[in-house]
CSV table of C-alpha atoms (C1' of nucleotides) in Angstrom, one decimal:
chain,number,residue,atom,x,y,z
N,67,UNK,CA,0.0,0.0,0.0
N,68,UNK,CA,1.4,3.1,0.6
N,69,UNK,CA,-2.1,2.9,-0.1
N,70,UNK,CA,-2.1,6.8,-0.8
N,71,UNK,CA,0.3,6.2,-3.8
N,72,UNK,CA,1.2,9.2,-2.0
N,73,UNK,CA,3.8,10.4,-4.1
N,74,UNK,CA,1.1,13.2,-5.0
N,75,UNK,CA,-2.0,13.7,-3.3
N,76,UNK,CA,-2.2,13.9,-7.1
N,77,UNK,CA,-4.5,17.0,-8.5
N,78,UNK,CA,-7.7,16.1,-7.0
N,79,UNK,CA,-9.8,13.8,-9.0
N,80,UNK,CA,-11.8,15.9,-11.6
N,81,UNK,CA,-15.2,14.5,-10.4
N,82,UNK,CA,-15.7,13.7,-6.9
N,83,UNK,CA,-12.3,13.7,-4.4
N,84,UNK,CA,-11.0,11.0,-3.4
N,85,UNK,CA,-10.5,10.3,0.6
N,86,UNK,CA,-6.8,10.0,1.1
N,87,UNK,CA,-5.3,8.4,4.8
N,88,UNK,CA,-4.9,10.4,7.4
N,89,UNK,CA,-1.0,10.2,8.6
N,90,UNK,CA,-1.7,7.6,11.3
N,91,UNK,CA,-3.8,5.8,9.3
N,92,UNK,CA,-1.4,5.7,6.5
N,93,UNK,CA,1.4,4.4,9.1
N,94,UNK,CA,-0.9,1.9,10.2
N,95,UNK,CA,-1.9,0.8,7.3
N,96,UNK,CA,1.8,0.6,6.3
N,97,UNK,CA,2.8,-1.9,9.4
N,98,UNK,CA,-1.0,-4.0,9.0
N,99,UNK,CA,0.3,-4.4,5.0
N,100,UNK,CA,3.3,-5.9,6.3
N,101,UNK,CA,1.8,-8.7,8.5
N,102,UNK,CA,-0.6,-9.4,5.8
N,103,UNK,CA,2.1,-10.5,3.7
N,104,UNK,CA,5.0,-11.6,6.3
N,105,UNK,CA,2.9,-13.5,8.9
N,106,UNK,CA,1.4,-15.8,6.8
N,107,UNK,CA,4.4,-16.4,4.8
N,108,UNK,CA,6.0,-17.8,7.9
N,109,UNK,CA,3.3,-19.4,9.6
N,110,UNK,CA,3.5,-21.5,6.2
N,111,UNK,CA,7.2,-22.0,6.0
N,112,UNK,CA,7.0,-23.3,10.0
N,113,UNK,CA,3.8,-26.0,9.5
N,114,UNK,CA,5.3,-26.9,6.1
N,115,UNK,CA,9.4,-27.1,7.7
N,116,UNK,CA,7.7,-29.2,10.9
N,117,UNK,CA,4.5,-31.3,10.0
N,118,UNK,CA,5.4,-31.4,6.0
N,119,UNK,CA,1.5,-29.4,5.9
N,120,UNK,CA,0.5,-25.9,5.1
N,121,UNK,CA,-1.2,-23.6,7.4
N,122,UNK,CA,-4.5,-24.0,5.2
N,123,UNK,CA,-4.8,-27.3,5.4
N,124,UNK,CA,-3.9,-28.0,9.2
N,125,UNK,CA,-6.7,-25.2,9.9
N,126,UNK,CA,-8.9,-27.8,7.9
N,127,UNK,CA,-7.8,-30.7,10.3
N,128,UNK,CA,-8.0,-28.3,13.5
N,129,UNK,CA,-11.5,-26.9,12.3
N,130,UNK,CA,-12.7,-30.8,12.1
N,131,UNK,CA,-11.5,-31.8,15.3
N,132,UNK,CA,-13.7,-29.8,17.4
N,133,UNK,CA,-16.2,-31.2,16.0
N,134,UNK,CA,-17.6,-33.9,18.6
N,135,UNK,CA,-18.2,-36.7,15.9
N,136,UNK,CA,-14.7,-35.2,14.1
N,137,UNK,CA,-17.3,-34.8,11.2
N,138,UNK,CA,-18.9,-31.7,8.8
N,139,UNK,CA,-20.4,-31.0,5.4
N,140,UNK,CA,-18.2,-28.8,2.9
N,141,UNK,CA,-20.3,-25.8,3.0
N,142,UNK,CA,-19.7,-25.3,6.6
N,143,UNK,CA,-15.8,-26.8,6.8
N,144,UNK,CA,-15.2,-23.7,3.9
N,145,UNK,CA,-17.2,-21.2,6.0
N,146,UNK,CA,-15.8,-21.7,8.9
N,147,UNK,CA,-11.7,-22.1,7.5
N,148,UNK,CA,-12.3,-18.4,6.3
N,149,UNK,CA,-12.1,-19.9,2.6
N,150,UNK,CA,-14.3,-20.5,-0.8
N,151,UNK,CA,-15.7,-24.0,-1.6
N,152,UNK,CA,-13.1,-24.6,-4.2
N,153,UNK,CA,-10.4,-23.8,-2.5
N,154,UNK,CA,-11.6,-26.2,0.3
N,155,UNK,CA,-12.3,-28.9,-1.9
N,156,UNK,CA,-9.1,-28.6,-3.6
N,157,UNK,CA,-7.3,-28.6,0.3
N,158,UNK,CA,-9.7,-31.8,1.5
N,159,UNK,CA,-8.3,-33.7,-1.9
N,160,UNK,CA,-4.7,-33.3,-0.7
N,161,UNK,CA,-5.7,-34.3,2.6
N,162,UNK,CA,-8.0,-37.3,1.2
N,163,UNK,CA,-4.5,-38.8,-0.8
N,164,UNK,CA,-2.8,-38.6,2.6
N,165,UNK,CA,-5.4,-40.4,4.7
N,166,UNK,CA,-6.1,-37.6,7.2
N,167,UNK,CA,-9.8,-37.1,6.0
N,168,UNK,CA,-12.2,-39.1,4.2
N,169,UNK,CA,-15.4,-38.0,2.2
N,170,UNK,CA,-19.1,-39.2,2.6
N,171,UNK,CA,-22.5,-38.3,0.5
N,172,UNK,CA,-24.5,-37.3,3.6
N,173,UNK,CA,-27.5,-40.1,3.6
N,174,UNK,CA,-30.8,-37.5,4.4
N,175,UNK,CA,-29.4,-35.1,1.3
N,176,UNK,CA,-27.6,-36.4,-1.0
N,177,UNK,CA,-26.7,-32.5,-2.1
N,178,UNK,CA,-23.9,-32.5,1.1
N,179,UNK,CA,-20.5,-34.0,1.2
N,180,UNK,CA,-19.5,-35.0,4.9
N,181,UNK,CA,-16.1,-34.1,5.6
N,182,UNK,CA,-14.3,-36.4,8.4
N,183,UNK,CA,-11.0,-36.3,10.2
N,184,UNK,CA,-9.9,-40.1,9.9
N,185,UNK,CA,-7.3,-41.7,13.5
N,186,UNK,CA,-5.0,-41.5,10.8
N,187,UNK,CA,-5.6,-37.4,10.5
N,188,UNK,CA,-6.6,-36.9,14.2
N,189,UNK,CA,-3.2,-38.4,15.2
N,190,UNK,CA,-1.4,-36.6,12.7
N,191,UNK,CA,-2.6,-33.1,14.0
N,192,UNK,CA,-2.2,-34.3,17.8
N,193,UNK,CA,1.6,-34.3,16.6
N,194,UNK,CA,1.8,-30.9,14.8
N,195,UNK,CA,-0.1,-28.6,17.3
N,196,UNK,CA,2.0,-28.1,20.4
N,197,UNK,CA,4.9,-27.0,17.3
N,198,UNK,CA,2.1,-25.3,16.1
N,199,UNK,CA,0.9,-23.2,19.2
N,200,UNK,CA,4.4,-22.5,19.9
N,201,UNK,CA,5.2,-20.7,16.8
N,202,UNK,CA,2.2,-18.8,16.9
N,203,UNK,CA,2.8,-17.7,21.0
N,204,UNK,CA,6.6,-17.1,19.6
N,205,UNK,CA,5.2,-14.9,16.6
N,206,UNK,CA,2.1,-13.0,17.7
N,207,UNK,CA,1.4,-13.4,21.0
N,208,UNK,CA,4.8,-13.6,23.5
N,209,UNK,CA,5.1,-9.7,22.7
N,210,UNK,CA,1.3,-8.7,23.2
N,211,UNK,CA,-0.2,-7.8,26.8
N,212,UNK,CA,-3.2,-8.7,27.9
N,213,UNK,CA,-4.8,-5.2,27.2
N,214,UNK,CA,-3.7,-5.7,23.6
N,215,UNK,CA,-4.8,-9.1,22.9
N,216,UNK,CA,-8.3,-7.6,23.7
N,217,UNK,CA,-7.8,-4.7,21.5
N,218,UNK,CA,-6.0,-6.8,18.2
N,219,UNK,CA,-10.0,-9.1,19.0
N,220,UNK,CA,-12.0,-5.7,18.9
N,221,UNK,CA,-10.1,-4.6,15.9
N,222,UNK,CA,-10.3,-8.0,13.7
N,223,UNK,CA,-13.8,-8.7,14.3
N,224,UNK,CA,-14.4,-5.0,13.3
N,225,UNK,CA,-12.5,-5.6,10.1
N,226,UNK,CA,-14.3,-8.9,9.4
N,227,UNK,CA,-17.9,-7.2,10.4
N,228,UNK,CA,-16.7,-5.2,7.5
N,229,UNK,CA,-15.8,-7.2,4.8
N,230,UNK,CA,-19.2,-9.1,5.3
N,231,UNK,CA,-21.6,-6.5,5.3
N,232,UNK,CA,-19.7,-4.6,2.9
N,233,UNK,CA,-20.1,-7.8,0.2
N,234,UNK,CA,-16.4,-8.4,-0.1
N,235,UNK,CA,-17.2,-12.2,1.5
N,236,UNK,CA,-18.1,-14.2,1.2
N,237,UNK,CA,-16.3,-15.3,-2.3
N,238,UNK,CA,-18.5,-16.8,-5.2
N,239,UNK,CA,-20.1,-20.0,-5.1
N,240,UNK,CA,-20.5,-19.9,-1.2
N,241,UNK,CA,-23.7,-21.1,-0.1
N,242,UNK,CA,-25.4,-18.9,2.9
N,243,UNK,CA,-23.7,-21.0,6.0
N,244,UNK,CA,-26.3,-23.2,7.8
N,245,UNK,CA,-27.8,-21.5,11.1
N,246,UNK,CA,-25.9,-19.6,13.4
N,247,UNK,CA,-22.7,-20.0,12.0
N,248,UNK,CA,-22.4,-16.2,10.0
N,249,UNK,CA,-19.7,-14.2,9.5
N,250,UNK,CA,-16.3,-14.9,10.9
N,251,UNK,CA,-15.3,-18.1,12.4
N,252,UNK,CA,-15.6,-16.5,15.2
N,253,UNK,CA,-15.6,-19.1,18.5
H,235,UNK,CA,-5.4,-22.3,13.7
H,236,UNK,CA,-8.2,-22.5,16.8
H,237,UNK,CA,-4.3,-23.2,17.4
H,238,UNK,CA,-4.6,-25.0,20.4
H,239,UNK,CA,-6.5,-27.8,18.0
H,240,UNK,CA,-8.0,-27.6,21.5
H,241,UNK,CA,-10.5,-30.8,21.5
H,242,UNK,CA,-8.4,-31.7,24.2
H,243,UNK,CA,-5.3,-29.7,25.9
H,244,UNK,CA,-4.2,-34.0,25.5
H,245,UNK,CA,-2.8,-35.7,27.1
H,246,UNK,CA,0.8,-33.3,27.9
H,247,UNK,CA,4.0,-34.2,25.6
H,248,UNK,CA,5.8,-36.8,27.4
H,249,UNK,CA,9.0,-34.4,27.0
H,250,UNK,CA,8.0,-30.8,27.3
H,251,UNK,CA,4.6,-29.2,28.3
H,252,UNK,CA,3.2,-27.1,25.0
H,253,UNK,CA,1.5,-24.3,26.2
H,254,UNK,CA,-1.4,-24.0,25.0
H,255,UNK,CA,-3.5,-20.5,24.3
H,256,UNK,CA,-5.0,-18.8,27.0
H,257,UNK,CA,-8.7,-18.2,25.8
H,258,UNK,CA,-8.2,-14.7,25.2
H,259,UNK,CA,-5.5,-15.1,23.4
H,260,UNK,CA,-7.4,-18.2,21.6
H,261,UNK,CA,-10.4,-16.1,21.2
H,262,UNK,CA,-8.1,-13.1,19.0
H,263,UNK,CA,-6.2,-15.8,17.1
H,264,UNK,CA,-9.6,-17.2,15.5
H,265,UNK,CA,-9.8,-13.3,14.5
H,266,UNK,CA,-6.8,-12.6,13.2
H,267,UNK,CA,-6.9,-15.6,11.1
H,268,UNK,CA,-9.9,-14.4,9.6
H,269,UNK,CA,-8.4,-11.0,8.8
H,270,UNK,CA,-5.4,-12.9,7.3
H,271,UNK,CA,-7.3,-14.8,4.8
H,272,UNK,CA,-10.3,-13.0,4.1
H,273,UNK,CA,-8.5,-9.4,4.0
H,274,UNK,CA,-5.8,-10.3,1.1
H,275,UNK,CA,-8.4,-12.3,-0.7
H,276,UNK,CA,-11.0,-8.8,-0.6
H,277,UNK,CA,-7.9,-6.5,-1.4
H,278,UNK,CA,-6.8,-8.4,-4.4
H,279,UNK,CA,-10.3,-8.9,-5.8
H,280,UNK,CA,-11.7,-5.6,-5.3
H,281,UNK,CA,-8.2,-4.4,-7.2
H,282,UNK,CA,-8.2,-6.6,-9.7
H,283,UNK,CA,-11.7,-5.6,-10.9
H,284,UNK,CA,-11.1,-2.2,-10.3
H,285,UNK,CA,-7.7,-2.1,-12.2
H,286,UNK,CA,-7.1,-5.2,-13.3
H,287,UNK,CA,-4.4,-5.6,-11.3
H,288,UNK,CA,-3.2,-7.9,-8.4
H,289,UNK,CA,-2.3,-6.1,-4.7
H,290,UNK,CA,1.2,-7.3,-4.5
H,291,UNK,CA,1.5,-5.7,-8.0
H,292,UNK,CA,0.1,-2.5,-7.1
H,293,UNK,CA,2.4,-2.4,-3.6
H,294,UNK,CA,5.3,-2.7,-6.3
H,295,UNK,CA,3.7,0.4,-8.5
H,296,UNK,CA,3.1,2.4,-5.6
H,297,UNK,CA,6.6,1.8,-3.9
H,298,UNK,CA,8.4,3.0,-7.1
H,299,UNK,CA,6.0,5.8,-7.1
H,300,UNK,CA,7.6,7.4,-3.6
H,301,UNK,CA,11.3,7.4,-4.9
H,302,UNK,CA,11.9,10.8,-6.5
H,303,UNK,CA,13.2,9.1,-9.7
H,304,UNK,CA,10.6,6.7,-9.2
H,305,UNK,CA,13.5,4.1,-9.5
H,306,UNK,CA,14.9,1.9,-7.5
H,307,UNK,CA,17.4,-1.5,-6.8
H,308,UNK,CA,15.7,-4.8,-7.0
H,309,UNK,CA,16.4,-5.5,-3.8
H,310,UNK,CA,15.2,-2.5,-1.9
H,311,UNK,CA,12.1,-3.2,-3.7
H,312,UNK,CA,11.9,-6.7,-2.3
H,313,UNK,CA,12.2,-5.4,0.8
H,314,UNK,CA,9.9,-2.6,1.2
H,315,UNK,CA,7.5,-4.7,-1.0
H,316,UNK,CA,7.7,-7.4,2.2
H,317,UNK,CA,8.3,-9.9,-0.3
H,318,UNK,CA,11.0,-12.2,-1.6
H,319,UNK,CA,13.7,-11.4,-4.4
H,320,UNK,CA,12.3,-14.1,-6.0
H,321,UNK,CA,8.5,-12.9,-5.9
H,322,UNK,CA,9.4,-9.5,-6.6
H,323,UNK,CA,11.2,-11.1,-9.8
H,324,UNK,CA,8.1,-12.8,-11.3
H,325,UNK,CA,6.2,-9.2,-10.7
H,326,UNK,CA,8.4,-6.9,-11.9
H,327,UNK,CA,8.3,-9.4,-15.2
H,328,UNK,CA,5.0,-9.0,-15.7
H,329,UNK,CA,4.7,-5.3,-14.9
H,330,UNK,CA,7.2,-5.0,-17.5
H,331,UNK,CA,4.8,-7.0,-20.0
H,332,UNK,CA,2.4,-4.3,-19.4
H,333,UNK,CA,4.3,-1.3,-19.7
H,334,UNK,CA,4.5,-0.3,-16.7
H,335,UNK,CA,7.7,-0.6,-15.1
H,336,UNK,CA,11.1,-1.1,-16.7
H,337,UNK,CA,14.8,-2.7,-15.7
H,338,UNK,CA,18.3,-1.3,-16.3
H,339,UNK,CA,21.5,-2.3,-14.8
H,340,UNK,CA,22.9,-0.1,-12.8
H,341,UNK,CA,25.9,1.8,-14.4
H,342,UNK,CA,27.9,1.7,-11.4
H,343,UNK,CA,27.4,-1.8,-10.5
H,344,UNK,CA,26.3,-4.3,-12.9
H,345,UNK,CA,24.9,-6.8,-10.7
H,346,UNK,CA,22.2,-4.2,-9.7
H,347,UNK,CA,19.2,-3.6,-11.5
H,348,UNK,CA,17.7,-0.3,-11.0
H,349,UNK,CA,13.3,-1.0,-11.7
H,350,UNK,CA,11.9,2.3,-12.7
H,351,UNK,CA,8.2,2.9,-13.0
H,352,UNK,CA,7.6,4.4,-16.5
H,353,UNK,CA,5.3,7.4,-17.5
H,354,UNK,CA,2.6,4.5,-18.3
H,355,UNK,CA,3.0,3.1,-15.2
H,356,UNK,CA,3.0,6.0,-13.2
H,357,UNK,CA,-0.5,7.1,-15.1
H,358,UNK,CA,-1.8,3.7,-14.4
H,359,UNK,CA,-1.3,4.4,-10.7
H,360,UNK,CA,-2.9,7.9,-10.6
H,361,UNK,CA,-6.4,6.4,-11.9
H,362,UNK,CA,-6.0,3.4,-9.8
H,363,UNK,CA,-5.2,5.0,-6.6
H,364,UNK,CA,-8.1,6.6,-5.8
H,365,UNK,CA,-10.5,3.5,-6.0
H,366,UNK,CA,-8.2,1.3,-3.7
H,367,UNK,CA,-7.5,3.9,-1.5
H,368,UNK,CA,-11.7,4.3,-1.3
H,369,UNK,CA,-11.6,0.5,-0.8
H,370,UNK,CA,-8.9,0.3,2.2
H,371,UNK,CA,-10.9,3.3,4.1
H,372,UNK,CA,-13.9,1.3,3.8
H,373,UNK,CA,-12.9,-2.1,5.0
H,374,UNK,CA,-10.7,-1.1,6.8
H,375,UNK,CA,-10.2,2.7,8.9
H,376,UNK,CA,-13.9,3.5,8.6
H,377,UNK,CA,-14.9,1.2,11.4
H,378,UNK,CA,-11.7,1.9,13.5
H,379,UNK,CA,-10.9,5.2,16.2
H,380,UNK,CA,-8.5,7.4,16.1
H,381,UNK,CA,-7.2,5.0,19.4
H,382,UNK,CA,-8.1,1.8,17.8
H,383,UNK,CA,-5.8,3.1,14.6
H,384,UNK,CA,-3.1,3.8,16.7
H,385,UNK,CA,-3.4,0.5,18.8
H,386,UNK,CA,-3.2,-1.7,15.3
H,387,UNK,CA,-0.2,-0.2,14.5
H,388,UNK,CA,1.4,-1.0,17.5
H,389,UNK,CA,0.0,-4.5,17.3
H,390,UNK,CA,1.6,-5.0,13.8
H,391,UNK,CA,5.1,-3.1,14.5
H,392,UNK,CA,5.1,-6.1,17.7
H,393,UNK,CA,4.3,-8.5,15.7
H,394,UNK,CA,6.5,-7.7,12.5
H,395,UNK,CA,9.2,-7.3,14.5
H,396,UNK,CA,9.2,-10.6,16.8
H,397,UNK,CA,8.6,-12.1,12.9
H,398,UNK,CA,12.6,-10.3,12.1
H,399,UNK,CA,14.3,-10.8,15.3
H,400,UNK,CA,13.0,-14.5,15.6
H,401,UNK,CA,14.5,-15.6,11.5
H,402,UNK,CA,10.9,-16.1,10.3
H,403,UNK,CA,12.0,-13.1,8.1
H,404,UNK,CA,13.1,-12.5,6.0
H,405,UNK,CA,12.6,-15.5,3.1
H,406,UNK,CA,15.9,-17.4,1.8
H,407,UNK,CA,17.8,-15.8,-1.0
H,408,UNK,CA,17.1,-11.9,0.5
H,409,UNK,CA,20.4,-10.0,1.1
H,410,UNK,CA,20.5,-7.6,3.9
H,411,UNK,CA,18.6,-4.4,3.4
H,412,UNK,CA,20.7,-1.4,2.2
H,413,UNK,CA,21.0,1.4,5.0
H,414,UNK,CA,18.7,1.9,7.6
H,415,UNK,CA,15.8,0.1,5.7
H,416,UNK,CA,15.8,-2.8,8.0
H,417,UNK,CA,12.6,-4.8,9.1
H,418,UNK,CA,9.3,-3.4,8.2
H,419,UNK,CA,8.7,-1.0,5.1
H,420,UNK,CA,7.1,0.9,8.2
H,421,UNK,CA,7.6,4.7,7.1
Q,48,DG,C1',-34.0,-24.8,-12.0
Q,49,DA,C1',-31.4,-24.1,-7.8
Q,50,DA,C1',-28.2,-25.7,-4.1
Q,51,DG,C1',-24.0,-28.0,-3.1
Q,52,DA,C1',-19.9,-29.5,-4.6
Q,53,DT,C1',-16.2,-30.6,-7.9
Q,54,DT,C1',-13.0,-30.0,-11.9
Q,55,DG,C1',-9.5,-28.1,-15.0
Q,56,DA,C1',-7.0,-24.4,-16.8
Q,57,DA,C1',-4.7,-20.2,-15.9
Q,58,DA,C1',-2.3,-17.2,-12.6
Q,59,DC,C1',0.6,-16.7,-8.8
Q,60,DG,C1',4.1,-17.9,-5.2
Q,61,DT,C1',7.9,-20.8,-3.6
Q,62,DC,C1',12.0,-23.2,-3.8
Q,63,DA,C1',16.3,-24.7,-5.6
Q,64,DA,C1',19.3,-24.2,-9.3
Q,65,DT,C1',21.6,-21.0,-12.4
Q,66,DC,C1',23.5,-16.9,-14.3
Q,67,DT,C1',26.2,-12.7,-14.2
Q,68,DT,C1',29.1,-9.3,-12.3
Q,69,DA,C1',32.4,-7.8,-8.8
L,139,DT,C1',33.7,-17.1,-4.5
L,140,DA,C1',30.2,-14.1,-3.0
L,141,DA,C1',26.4,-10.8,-4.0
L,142,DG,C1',22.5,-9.8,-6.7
L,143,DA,C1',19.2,-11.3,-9.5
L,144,DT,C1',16.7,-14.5,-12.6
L,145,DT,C1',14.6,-18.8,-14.2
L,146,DG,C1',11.9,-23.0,-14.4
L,147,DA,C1',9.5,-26.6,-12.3
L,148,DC,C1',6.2,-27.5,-9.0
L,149,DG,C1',2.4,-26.7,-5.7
L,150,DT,C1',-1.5,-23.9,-4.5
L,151,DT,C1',-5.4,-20.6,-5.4
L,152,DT,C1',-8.8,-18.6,-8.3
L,153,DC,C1',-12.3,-18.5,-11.6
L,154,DA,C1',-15.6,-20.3,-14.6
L,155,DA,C1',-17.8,-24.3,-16.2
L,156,DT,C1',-19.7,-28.6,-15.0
L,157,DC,C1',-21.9,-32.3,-12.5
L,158,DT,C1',-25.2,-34.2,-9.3
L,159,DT,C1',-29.0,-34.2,-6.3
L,160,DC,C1',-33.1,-32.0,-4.7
DNA sequence: GAAGATTGAAACGTCAATCTTA
DNA sequence: TAAGATTGACGTTTCAATCTTC
């Protein structure tokens, strides 16, 4: 960003002026830009270097573990992994050839694909998460107090609150998710 | 993520207790996992339409844009582009298809290249800035305080640099940045 | 026909290997 | 031989088209 393209708060926009950042905002915006594209780049390279998996996909196996029967149609394991249906299925295919998950027409409507966490899968992610949950207290939340753990919550949900009602999510081809589970993926 | 692939803090590692997330802390993760894939994924598509552009592309327009010869070494550009030399590569490439940006050696030392946006470019960026920068206020700063702005970027400075001092960043194949450009392309 | 899900091709990012200049 | 940058192959994500079940 740089999102002002600042080099000119160029001549104003003949029609109807554009609304530049504020300083703080620009700075801000300048540091959130940064763990946009850093964080996630080395949340990846840590699951990938210590489970062989990518963050995507072990948030697939760690969304289907809380699950009581380790079990969940499509539609709901995309809403709830923050992703599009394709992009799921694509993910739950990879995980399918390694064994960690296994598919299933749903019996009462034939329309839903069950999504299940095999031993196999459950076992796997046992293994990966205490790695896991140490990178992420060694990356994000060892140098955050208390006071702003609350504050980065307040500020995320109101960026997701956003995005939703604003129509920039869900992505195409995502069905409405099924009762209470809207917006973010949120408890 | 829901790191602590909580269904059960299990049974604790034979060797070395993990620790797991406290529930604030597990409770802000779930939301700034959201903002981490939904946010890029809204940023890129909104662009893209708008512009027909991607957002890592228009970070490396609008970086260029700040220098006063709107030129600058490769590898300064990885690095305030928070990417890799090798991503960075690819882009520039295909800015360069477009019109947009062009390479030179540098005439002092040939194993710099010096990217420089061109007059094309630079016009590009003009129309396109206005429409992004609309976009960002809206999902992002619009629902945010003056304190809340100034909270984020104190989050994300934290965060980014943990990511440096730590080796999560930057990616394999960067050389060290030139002068006092070191971590973040925070100013 | 609409809802849910999948597929394949194209675009992008990563990694390791290579090339060039100093 | 080291620094800077590029390349190509491979894996992942997106988008649009398709398939199946209701």
């Amino acid at each position: 960003m740089r999102v002002q393209e600042t080099p000119h708060k160029p001549r104003r926009q003949e029609s109807n002026e554009p609304r530049w950042l504020r300083p703080d905002q620009e700075e801000a915006w300048i540091s959130l830009t940064g763990v946009l594209l850093k964080l996630p780049f080395a949340l990846d390279a840590d699951l990938r270097q210590q489970a062989g998996i990518g963050h995507f996909e072990y948030l697939i196996l760690s969304v289907l573990s809380e699950r009581g029967d380790h079990t969940m149609p499509m539609g709901d394991l995309a809403t709830l992994a923050n992703s599009s249906p394709s992009r799921t299925s694509h993910a739950v295919s990879r995980l399918e050839a390694k064994g960690w998950v296994g598919r299933q027409q749903d019996a009462l409507n034939g329309r839903f694909m069950l999504v299940r966490l095999t031993e196999d899968g459950f076992a796997f992610l046992q293994s990966a998460a205490p790695g896991h949950v140490a990178t992420v207290q060694e990356l994000v939340f060892d140098s955050l107090d208390v006071e702003q753990v609350k504050q980065l919550d307040g500020i995320a949900k109101s960026i997701l609150s956003r995005l939703h009602s604003h129509g920039h999510w869900p992505p195409p081809g995502t069905r409405p998710p099924s009762g209470k589970d809207s917006g973010a993926a949120s408890a």
